[in-house]
Short mmCIF file of N, CA, C and O in Angstrom, two decimals:
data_model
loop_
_atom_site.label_atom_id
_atom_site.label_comp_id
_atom_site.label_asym_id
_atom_site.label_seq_id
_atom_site.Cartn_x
_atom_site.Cartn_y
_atom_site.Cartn_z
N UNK A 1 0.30 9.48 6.96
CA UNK A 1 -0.47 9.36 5.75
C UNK A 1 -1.93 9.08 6.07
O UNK A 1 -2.77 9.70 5.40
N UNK A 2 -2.36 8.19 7.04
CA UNK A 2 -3.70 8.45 7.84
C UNK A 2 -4.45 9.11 7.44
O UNK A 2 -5.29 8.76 6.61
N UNK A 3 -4.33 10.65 8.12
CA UNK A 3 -4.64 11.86 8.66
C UNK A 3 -5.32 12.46 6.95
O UNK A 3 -6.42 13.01 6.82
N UNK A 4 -4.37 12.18 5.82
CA UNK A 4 -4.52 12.55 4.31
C UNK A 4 -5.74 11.64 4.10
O UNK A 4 -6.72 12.16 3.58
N UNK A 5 -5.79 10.63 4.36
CA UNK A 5 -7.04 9.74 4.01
C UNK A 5 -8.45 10.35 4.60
O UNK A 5 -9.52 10.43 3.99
N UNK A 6 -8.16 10.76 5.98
CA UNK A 6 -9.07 10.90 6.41
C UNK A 6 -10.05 12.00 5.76
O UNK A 6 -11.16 12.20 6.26
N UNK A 7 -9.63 12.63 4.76
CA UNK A 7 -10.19 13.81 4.22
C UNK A 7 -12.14 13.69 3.28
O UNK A 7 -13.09 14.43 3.02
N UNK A 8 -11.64 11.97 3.08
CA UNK A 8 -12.74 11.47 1.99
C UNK A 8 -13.81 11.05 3.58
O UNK A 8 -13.47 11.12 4.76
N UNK A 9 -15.05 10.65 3.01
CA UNK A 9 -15.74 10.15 4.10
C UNK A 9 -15.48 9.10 4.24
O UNK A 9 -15.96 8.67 5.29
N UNK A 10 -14.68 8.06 3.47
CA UNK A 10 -14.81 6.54 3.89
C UNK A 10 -13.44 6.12 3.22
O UNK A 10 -13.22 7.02 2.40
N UNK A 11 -12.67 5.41 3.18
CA UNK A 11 -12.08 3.98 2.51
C UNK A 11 -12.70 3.06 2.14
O UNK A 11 -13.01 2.00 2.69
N UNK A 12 -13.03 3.73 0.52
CA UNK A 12 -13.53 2.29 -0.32
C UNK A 12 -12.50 1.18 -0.48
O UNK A 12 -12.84 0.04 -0.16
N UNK A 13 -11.31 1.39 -0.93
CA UNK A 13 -10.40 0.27 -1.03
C UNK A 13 -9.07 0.58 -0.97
O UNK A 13 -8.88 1.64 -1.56
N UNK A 14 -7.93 0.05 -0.45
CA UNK A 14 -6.86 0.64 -0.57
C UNK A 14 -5.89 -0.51 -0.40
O UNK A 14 -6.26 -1.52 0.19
N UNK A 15 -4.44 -0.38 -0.97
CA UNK A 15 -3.24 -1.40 -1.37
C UNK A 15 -1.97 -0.57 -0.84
O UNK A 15 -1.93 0.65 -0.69
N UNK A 16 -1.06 -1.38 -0.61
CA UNK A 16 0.30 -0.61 0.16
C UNK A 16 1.28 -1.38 -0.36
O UNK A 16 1.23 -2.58 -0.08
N UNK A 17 2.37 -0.91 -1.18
CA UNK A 17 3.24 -1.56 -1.31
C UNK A 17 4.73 -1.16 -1.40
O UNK A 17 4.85 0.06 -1.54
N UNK A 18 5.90 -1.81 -1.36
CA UNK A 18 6.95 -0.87 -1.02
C UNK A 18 7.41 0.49 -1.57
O UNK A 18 8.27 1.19 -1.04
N UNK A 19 6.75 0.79 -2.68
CA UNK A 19 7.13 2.21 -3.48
C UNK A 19 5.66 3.47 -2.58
O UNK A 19 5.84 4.65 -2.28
N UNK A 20 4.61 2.81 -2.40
CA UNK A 20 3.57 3.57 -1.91
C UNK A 20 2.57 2.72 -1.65
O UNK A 20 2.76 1.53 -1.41
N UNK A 21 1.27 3.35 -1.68
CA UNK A 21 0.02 3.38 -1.32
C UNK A 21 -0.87 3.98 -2.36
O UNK A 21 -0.58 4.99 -3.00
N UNK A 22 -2.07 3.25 -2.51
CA UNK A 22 -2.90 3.66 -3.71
C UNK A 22 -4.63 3.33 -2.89
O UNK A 22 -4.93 2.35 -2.22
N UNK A 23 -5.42 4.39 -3.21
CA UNK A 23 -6.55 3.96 -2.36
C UNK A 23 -7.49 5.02 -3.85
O UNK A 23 -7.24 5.74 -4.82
N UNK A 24 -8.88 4.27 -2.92
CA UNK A 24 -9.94 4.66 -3.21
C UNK A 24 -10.66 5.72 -2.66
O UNK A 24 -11.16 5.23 -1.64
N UNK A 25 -11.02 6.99 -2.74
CA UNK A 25 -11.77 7.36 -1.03
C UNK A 25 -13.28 7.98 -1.75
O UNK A 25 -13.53 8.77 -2.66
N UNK A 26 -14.04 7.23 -0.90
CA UNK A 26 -15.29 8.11 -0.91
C UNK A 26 -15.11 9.67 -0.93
O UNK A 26 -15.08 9.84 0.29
N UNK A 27 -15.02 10.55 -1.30
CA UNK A 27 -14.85 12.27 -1.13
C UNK A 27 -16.77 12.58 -0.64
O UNK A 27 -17.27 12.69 0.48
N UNK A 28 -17.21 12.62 -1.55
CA UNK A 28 -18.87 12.94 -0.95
C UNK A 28 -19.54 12.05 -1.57
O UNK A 28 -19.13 11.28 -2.43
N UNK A 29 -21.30 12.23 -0.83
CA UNK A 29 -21.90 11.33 -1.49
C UNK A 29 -22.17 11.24 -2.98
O UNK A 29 -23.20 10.67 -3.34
N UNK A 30 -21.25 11.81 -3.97
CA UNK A 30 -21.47 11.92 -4.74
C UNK A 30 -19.87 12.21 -6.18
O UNK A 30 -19.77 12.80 -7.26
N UNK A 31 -19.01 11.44 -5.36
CA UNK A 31 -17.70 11.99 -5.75
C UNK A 31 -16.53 10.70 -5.26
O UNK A 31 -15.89 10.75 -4.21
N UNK A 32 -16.46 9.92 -5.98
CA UNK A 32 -14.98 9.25 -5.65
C UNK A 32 -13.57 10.03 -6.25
O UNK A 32 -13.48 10.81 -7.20
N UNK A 33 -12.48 9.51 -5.27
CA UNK A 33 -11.22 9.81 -6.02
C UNK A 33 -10.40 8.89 -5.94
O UNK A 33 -10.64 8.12 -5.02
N UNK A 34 -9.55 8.67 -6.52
CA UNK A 34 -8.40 7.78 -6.61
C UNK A 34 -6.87 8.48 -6.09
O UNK A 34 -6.45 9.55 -6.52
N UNK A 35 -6.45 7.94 -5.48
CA UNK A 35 -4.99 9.03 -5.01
C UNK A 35 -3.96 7.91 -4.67
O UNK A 35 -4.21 6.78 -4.26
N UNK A 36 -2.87 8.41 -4.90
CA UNK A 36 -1.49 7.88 -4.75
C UNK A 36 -0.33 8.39 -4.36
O UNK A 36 0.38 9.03 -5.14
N UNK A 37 0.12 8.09 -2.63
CA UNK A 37 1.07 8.35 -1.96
C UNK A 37 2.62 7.39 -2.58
O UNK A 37 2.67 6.32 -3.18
N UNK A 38 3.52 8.14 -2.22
CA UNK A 38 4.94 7.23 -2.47
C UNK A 38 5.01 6.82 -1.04
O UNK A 38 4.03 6.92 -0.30
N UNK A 39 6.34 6.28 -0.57
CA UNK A 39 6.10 5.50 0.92
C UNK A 39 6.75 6.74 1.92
O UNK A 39 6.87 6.50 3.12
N UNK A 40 7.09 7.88 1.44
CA UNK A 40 7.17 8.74 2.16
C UNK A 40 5.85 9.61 2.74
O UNK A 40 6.04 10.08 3.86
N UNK A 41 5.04 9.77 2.36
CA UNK A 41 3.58 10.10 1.86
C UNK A 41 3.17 11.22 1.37
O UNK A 41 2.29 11.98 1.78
N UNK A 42 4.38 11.32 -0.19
CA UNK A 42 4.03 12.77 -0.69
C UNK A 42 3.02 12.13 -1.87
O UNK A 42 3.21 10.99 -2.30
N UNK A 43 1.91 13.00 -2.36
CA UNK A 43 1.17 12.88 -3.11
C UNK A 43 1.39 12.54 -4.71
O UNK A 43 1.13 13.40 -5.56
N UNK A 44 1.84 11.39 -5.04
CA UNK A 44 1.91 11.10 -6.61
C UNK A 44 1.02 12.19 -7.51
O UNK A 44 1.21 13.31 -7.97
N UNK A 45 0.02 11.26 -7.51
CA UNK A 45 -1.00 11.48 -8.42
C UNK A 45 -2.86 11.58 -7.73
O UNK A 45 -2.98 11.14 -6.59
N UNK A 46 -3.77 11.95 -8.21
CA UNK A 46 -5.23 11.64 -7.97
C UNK A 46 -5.86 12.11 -9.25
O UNK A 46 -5.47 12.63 -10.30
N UNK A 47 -7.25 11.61 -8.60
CA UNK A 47 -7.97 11.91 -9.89
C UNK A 47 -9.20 11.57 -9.05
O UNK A 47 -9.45 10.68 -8.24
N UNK A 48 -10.13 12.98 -9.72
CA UNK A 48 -11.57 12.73 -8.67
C UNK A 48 -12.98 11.96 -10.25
O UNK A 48 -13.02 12.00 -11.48
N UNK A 49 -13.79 11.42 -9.19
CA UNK A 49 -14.46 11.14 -10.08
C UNK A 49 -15.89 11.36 -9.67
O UNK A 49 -16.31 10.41 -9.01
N UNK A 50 -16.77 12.33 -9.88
CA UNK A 50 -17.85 12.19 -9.99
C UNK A 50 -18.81 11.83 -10.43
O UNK A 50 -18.57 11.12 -11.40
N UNK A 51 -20.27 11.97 -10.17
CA UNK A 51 -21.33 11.22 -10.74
C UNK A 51 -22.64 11.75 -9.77
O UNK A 51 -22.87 12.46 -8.80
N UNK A 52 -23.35 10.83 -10.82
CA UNK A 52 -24.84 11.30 -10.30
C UNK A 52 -25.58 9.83 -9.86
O UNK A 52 -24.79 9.02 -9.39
N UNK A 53 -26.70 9.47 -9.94
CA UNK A 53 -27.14 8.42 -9.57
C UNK A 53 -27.19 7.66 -10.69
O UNK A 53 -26.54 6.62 -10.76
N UNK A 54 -28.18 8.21 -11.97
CA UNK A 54 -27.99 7.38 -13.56
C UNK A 54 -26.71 6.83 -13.89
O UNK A 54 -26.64 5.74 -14.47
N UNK A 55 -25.47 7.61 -13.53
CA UNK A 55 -24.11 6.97 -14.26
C UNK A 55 -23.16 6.51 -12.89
O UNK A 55 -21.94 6.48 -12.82
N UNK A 56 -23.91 6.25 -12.12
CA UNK A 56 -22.75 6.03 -10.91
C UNK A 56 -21.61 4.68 -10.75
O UNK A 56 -20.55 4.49 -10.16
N UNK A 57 -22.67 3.78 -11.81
CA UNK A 57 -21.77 2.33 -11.80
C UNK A 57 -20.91 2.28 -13.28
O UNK A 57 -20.09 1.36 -13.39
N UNK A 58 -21.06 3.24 -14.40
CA UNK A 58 -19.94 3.31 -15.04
C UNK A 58 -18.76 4.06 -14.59
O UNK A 58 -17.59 3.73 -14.79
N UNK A 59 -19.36 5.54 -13.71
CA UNK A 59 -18.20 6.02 -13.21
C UNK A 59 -17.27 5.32 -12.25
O UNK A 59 -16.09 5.67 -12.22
N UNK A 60 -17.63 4.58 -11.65
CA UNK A 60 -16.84 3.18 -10.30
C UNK A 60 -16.22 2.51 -10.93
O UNK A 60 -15.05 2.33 -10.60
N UNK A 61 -16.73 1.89 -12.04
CA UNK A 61 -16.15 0.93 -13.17
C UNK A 61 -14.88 1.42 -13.84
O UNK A 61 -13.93 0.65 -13.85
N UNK A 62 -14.76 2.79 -14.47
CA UNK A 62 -13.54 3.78 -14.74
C UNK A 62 -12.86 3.90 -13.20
O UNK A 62 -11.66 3.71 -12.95
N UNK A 63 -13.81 4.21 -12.34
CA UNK A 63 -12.54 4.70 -10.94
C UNK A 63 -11.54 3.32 -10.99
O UNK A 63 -10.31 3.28 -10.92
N UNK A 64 -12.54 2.15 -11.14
CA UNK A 64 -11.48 1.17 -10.64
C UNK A 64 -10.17 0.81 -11.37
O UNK A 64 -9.04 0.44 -11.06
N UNK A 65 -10.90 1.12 -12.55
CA UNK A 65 -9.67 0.77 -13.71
C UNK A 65 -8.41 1.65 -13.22
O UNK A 65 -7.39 1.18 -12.73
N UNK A 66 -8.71 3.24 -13.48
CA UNK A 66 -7.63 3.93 -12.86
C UNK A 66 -6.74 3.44 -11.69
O UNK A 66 -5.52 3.56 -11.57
N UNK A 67 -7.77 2.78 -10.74
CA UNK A 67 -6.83 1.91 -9.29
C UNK A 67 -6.49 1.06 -9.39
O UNK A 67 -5.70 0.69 -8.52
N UNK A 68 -6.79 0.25 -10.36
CA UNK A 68 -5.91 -0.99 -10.97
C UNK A 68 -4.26 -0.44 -11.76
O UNK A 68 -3.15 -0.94 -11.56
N UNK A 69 -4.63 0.71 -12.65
CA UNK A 69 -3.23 1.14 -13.18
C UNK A 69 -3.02 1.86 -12.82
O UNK A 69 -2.53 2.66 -13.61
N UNK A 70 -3.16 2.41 -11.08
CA UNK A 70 -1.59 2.91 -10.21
C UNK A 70 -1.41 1.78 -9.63
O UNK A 70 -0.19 1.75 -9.49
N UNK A 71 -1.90 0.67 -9.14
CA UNK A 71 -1.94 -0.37 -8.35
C UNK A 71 -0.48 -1.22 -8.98
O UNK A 71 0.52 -1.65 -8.41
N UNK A 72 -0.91 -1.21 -10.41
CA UNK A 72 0.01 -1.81 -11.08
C UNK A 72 1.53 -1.15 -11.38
O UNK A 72 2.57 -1.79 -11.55
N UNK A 73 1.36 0.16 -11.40
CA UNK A 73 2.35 1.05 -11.51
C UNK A 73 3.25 0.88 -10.16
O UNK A 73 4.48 0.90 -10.25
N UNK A 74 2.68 0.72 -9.06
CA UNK A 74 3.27 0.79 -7.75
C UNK A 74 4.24 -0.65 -7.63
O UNK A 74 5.43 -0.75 -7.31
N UNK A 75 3.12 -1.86 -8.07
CA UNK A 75 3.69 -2.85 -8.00
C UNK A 75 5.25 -3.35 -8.65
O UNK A 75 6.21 -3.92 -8.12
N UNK A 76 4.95 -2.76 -10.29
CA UNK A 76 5.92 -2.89 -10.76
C UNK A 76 7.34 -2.22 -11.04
O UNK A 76 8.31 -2.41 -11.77
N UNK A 77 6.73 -0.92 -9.61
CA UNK A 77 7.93 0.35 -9.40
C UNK A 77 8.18 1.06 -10.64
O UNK A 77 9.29 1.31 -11.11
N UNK A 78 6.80 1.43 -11.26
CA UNK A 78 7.37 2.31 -12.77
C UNK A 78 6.48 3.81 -12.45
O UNK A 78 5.58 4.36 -13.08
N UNK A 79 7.13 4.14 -11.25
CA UNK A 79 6.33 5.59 -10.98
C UNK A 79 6.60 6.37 -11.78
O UNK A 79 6.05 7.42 -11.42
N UNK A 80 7.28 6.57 -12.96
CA UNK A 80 6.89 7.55 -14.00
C UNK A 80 6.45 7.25 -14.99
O UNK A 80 6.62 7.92 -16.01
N UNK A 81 5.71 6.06 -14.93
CA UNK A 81 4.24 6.25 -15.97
C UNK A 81 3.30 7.00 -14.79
O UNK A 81 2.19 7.32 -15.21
N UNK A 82 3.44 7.17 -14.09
CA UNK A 82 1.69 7.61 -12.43
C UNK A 82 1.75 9.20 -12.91
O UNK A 82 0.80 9.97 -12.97
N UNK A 83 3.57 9.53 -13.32
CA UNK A 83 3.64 11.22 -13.66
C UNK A 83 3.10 11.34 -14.64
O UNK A 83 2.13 12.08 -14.54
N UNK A 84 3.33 10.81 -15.95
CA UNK A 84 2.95 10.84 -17.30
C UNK A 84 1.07 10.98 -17.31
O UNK A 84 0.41 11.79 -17.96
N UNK A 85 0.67 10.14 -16.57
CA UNK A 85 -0.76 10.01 -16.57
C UNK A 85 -1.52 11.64 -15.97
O UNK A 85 -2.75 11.76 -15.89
#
């Protein structure tokens, strides 16, 4: 699952827990995404988020929320709300 991360330029933030993995990744200077492995490391869900410089801290502010509710989804093992979304 590594190797899948490595695709963004960086690891902004990331959580592991027994159903999966939920991270943050820098994609470009100008592009976060949010993505979510199960613990096998097939791809749940993502969601990219771009921006410009004027809106860059509301768009982070939404990224995070989104990584808070797979974070929470993972935690509480209800991976089919992560499909639904």
């Amino acid at each position: 699952m590594q190797e899948i991360f490595s695709f963004g330029r960086k690891i902004v933030s990331s959580h592991k827990y027994s159903e999966g993995t939920a991270a943050i990744l820098e994609m470009t200077e100008t592009m976060y995404a949010v993505v979510v492995f199960d613990n096998k490391g097939w791809l749940l869900t993502s969601r990219n988020f771009p921006f410009t410089e004027s809106c860059k801290k509301e768009v982070l502010k939404e990224c995070k929320t989104f990584y808070k509710f797979t974070k929470d989804c993972l935690s509480k093992k209800t991976l089919d709300l992560l499909e639904e979304e």
